[in-house]
Coordinates of C-alpha atoms in Angstrom, one line a residue:
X18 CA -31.3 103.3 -17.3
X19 CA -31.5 101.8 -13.5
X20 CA -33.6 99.1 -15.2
X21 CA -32.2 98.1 -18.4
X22 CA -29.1 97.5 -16.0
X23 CA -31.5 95.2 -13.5
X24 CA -32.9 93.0 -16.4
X25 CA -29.3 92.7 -17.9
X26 CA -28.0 91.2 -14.5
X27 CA -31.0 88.9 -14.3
X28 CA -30.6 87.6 -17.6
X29 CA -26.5 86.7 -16.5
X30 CA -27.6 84.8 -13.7
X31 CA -30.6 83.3 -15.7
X32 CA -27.6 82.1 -18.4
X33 CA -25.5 81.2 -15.4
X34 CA -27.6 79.1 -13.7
X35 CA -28.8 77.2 -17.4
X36 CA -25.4 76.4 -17.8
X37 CA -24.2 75.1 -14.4
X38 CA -28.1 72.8 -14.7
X39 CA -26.8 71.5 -18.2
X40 CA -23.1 70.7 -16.7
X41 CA -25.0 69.0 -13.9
X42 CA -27.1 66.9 -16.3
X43 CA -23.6 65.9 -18.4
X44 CA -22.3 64.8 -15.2
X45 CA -25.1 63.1 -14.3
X46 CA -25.5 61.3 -17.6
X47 CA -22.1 60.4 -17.5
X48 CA -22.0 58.8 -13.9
X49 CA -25.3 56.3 -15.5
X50 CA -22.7 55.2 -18.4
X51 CA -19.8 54.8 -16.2
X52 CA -21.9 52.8 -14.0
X53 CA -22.9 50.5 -17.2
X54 CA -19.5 50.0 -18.3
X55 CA -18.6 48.6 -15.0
X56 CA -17.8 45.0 -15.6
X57 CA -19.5 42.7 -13.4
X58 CA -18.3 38.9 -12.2
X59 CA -20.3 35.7 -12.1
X60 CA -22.0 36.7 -8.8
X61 CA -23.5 40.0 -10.1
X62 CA -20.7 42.2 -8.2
X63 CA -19.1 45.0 -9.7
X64 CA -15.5 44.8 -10.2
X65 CA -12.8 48.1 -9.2
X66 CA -12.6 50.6 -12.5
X67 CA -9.9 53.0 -12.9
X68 CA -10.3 56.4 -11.9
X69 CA -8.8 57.6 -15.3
X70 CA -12.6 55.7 -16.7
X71 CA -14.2 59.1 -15.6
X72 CA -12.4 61.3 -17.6
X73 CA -14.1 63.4 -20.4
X74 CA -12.0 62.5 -23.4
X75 CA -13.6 60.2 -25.8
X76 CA -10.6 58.3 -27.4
X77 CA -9.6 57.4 -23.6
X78 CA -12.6 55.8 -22.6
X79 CA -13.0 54.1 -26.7
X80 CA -9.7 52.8 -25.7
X81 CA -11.1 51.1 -22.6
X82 CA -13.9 49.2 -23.7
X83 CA -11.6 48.0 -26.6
X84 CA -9.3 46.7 -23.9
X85 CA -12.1 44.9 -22.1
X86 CA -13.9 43.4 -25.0
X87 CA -10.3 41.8 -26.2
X88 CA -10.3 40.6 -22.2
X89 CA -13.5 39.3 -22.0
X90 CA -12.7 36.9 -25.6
X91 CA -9.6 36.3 -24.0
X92 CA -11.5 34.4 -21.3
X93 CA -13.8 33.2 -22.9
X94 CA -11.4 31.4 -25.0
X95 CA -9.9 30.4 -22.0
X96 CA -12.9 29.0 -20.4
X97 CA -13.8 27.3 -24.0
X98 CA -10.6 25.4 -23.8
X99 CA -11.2 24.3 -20.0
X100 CA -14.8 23.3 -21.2
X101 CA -12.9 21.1 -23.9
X102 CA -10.5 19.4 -21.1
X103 CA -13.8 18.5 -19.2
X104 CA -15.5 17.0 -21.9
X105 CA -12.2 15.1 -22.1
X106 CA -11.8 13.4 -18.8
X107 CA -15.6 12.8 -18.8
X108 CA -15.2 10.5 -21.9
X109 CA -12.2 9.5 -20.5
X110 CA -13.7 8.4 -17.3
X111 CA -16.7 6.3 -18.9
X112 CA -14.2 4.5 -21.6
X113 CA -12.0 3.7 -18.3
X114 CA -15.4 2.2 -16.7
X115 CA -16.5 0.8 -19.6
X116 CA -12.7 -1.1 -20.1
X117 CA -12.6 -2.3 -16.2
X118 CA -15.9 -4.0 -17.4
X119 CA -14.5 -5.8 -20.0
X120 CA -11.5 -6.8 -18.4
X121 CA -12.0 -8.1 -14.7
X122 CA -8.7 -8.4 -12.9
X123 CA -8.3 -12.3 -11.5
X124 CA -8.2 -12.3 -8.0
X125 CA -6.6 -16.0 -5.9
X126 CA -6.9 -17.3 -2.6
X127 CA -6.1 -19.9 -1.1
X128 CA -8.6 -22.0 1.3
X129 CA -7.4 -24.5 3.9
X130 CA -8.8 -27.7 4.3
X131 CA -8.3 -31.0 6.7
X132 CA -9.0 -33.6 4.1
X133 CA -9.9 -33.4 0.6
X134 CA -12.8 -35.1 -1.8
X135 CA -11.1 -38.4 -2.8
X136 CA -10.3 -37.4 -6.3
X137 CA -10.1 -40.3 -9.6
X138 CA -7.4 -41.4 -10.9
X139 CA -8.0 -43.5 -14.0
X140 CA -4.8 -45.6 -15.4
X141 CA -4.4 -46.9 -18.8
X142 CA -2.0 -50.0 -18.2
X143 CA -2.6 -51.3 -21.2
X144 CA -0.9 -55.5 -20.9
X145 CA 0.6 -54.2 -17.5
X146 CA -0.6 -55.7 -14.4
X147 CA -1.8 -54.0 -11.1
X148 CA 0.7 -55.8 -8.4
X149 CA 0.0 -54.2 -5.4
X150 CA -1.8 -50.8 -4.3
X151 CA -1.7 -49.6 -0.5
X152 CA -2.1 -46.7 1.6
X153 CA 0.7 -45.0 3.2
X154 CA 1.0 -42.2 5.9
X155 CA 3.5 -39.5 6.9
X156 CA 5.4 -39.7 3.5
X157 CA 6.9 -43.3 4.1
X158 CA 6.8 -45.8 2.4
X159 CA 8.2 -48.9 3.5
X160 CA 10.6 -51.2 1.7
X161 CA 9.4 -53.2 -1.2
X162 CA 8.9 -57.0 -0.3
X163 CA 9.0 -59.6 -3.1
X164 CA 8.8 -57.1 -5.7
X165 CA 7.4 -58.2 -9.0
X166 CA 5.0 -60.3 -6.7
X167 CA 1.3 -60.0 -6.2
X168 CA 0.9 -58.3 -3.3
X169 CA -1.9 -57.1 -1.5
X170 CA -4.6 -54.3 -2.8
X171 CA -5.9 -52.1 -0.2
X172 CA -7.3 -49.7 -2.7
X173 CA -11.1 -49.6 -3.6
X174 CA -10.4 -49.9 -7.6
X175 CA -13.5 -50.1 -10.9
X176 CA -12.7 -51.4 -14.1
X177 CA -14.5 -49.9 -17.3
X178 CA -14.1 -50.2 -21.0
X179 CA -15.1 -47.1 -22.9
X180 CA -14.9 -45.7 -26.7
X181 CA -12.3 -43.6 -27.0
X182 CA -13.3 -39.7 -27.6
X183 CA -10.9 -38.5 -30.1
X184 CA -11.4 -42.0 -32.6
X185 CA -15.2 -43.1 -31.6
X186 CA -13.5 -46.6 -33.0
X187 CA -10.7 -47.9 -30.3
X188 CA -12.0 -49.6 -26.9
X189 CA -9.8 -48.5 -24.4
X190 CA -9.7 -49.9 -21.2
X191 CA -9.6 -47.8 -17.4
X192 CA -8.5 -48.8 -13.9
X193 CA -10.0 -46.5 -11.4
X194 CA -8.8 -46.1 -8.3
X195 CA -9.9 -44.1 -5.4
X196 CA -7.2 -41.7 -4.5
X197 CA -6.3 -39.9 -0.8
X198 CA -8.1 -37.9 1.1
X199 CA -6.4 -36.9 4.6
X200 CA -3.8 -34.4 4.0
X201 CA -3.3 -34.0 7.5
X202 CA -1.6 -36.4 8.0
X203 CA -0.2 -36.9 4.4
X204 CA -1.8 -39.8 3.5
X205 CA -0.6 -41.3 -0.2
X206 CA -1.4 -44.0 -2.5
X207 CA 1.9 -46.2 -4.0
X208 CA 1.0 -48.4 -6.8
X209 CA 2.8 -51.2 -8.4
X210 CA 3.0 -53.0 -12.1
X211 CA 4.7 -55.1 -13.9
X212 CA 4.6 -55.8 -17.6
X213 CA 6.3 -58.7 -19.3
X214 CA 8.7 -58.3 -22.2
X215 CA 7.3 -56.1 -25.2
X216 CA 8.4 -55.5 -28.4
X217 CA 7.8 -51.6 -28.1
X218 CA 11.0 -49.3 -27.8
X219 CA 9.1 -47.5 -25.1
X220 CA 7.1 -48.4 -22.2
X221 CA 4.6 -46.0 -19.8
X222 CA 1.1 -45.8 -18.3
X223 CA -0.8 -43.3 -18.7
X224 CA -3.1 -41.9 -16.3
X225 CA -5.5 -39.4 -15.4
X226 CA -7.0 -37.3 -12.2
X227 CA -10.5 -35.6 -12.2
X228 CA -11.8 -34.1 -9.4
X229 CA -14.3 -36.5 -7.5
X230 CA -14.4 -40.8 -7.3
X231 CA -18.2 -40.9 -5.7
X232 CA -19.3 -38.8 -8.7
X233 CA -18.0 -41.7 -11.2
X234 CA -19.1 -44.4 -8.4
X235 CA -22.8 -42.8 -8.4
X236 CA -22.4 -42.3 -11.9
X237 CA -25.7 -44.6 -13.8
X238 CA -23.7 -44.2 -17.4
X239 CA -20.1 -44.6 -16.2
X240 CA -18.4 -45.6 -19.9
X241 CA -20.1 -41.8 -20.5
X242 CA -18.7 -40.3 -17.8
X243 CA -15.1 -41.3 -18.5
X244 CA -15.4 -40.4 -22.1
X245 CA -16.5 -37.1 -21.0
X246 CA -13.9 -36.8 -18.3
X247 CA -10.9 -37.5 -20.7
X248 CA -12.3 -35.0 -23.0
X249 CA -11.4 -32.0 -20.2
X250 CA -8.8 -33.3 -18.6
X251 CA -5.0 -34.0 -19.5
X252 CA -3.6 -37.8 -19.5
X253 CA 0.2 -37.8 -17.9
X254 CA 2.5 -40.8 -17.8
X255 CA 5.1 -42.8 -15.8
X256 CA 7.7 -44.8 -16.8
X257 CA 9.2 -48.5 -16.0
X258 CA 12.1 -48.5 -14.1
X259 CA 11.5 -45.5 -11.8
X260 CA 9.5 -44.5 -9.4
X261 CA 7.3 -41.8 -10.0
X262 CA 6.1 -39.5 -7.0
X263 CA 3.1 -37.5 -8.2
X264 CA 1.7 -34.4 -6.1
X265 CA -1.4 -33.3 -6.5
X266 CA -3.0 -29.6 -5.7
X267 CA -6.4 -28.8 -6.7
X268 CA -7.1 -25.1 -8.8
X269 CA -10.9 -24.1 -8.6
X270 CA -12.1 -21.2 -11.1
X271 CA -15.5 -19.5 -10.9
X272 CA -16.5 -19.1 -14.7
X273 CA -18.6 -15.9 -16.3
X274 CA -21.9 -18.3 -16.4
X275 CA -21.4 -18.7 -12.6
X276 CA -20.5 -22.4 -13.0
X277 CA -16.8 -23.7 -11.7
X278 CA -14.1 -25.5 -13.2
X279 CA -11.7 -27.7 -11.5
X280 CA -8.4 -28.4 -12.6
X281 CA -5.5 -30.5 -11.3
X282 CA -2.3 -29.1 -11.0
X283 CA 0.4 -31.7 -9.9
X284 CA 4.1 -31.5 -9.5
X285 CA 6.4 -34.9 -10.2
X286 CA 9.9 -36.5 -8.8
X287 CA 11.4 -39.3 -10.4
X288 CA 13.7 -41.6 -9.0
X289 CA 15.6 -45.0 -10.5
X290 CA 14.7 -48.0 -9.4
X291 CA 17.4 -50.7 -8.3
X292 CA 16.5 -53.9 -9.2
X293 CA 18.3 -56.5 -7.4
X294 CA 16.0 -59.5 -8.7
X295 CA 17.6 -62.1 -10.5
X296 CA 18.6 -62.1 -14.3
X297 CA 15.5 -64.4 -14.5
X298 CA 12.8 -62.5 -13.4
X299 CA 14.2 -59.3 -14.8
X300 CA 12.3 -59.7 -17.9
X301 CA 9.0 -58.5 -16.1
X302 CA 9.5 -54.7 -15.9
X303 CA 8.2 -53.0 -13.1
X304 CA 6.3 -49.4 -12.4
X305 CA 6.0 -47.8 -9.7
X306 CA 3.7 -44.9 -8.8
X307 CA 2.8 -42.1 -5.7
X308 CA -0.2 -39.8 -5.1
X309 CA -0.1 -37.7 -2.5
X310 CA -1.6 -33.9 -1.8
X311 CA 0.9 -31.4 -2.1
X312 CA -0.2 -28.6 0.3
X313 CA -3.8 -28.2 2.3
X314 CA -4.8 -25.9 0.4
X315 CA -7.5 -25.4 -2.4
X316 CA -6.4 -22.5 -5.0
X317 CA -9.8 -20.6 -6.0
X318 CA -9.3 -18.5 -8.4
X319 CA -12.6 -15.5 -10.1
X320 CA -12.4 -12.4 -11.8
X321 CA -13.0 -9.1 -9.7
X322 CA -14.6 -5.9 -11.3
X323 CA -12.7 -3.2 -10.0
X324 CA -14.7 -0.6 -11.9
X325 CA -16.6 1.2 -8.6
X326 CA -19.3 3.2 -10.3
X327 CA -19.8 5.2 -7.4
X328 CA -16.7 7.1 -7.7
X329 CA -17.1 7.6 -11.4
X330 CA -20.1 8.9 -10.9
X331 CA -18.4 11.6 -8.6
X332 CA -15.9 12.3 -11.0
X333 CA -18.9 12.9 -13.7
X334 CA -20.6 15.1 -11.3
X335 CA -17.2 17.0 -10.8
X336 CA -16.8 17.5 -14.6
X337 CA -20.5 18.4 -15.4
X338 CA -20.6 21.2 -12.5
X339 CA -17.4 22.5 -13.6
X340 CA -19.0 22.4 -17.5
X341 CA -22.1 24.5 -15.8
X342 CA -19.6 27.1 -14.0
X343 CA -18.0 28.2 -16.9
X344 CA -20.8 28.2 -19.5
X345 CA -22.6 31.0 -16.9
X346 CA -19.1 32.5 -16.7
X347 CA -19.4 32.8 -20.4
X348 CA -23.2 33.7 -21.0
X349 CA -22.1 36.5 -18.4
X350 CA -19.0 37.6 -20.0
X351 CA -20.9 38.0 -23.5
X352 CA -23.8 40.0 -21.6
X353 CA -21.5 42.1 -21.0
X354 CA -20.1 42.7 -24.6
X355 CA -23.1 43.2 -25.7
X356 CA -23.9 46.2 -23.0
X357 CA -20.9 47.8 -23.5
X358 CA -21.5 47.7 -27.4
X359 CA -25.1 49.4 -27.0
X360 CA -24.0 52.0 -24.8
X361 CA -20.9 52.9 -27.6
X362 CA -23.3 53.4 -30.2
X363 CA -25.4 55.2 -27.9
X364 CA -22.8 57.6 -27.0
X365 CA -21.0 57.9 -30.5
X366 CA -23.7 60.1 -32.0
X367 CA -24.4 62.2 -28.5
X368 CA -20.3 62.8 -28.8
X369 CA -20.4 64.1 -32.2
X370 CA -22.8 66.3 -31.6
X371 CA -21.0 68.1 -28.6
X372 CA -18.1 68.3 -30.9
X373 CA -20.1 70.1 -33.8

């Protein structure tokens, strides 16, 4: 009797102590998949879980991983869309380089000289008659003695005859005339024709600047050379009767080929002239003409890239590392889904069978 009642106590705390081990092991196994359902960030730490995560009921923590998988989309849709706004600004980075290529801004500035390159002026005067051509200083010009006269020419002048560039048929015939240099001390050129009566309604001389005298004076073709020269630049006029002040200012541009233009820019004042000759000699009508250098200064005038590679580069850099950050932020985020699946449908039939 004494031991029938020893080995039914044993077997008690035998079944006592096989249940507390099994309780242990349930515990245990359920610490391992809490610890695998913690979420985890970029860096590999884990992120805070809820106390509520250890608690036995099944439908509580189904609930849970439901709640982070719709999370985890949710920001991976989010970093999806951020990924698309990088892509973005990088293309919209290299189409802003790539414009600023195509479309240099011009940049001026203006350089300051003593004197100038005597410049050319060619003059058409057709049956008109060079009177008089002298240099001035300091803007005056002193009163006109025996006007309509031949007076005296101080000015170191060429004659050519050359085919006109437009017809390739009509002679046309050039006075060239060496124009100022010293803008210091405002030196100008005053010119004077006269032109007997003419049948025409309208009477001027035409005329012409380019840029450099010695080049036409050095020049071994120099019909050529003025054909060429009134192919680029613009012929002006003056009338009889007036007195036309011409001022000149010189515009250099650099071109794409890394040659350089030149092209005069010139500003004019006209002003009536009285003639007090007699009735007689009024017949002859008279021009008068002034060259002079507006300002010291030479306008130069190039096109400045303002596309700096250097910070689009950065900006690229900026975009790509941000494009790296939150594609590992993704492939993280769907490891994670993934584990979180396996270790549901590891659990679902281990549940079921505590249930049954």
């Amino acid at each position: 009797m004494a031991g029938a009642m020893i080995r039914k106590e044993i077997s008690r705390s035998y079944q006592e102590l096989n249940d507390e081990t099994e309780r242990d092991t349930q515990s245990a196994e359920l610490q391992e998949d809490l610890d695998d359902l913690e979420p985890q960030d970029s860096n590999g730490s884990a992120l805070p879980v809820d106390d509520e995560t250890g608690s036995n009921n099944p439908s509580m923590r189904f609930s849970k991983a439901c709640l982070k998988n719709v999370f985890s989309v949710f920001l991976i849709f989010i970093y999806l869309l951020l990924m698309a706004v990088a892509v973005f600004l990088a293309y919209q980075t290299i189409t802003d380089f790539r414009e600023k290529l195509k479309h240099p801004v011009m940049s001026v500035r203006y350089k300051k000289v003593d004197r100038f390159e005597a410049p050319g002026i060619a003059l058409y005067p057709g049956k008109a008659q060079l009177l008089s051509c002298k240099h001035h200083y300091h803007d005056h010009i002193p009163p006109l003695v025996n006007p309509g006269q031949l007076g005296e020419v101080q000015c170191l002048t060429d004659r050519i005859n050359y085919t006109d560039p437009y017809t390739n048929h009509t002679m046309k015939q050039a006075l060239i005339v060496k124009g100022p240099t010293d803008v210091r001390k405002r030196e100008l050129i005053f010119l004077q024709f006269h032109q007997n009566e003419t049948e025409q309604d309208f009477s001027a001389i035409g005329y012409l600047l380019f840029f450099s005298y010695q080049e036409f004076s050095d020049s071994p073709d120099k019909a050529q050379f003025m054909k060429d020269t009134e192919s680029s630049y613009s012929i002006w006029t003056f009338s009889g009767g007036f007195r036309t002040w011409v001022k000149m200012s010189l515009v250099k541009t650099s071109e794409k080929d890394g040659g350089e233009s030149v092209e005069f820019r010139q500003e004019s004042s006209v002003v009536k002239y009285s003639d007090q000759r007699p009735d007689s000699e009024k017949g002859n009508e008279l021009f008068f003409v002034v060259f002079e250098w507006r300002d010291p200064f030479i306008q130069e005038v190039r096109d400045i890239i303002t596309a700096n590679p250097w910070n689009t580069i950065a900006s690229l850099c900026g975009v790509f590392l941000a494009l790296f950050k939150a594609a590992d932020f993704a492939k993280l985020s769907v490891k994670w889904m993934i584990k979180i699946r396996k270790r549901h449908l590891k659990r679902n039939p281990r549940e079921m069978n505590q249930v049954t």
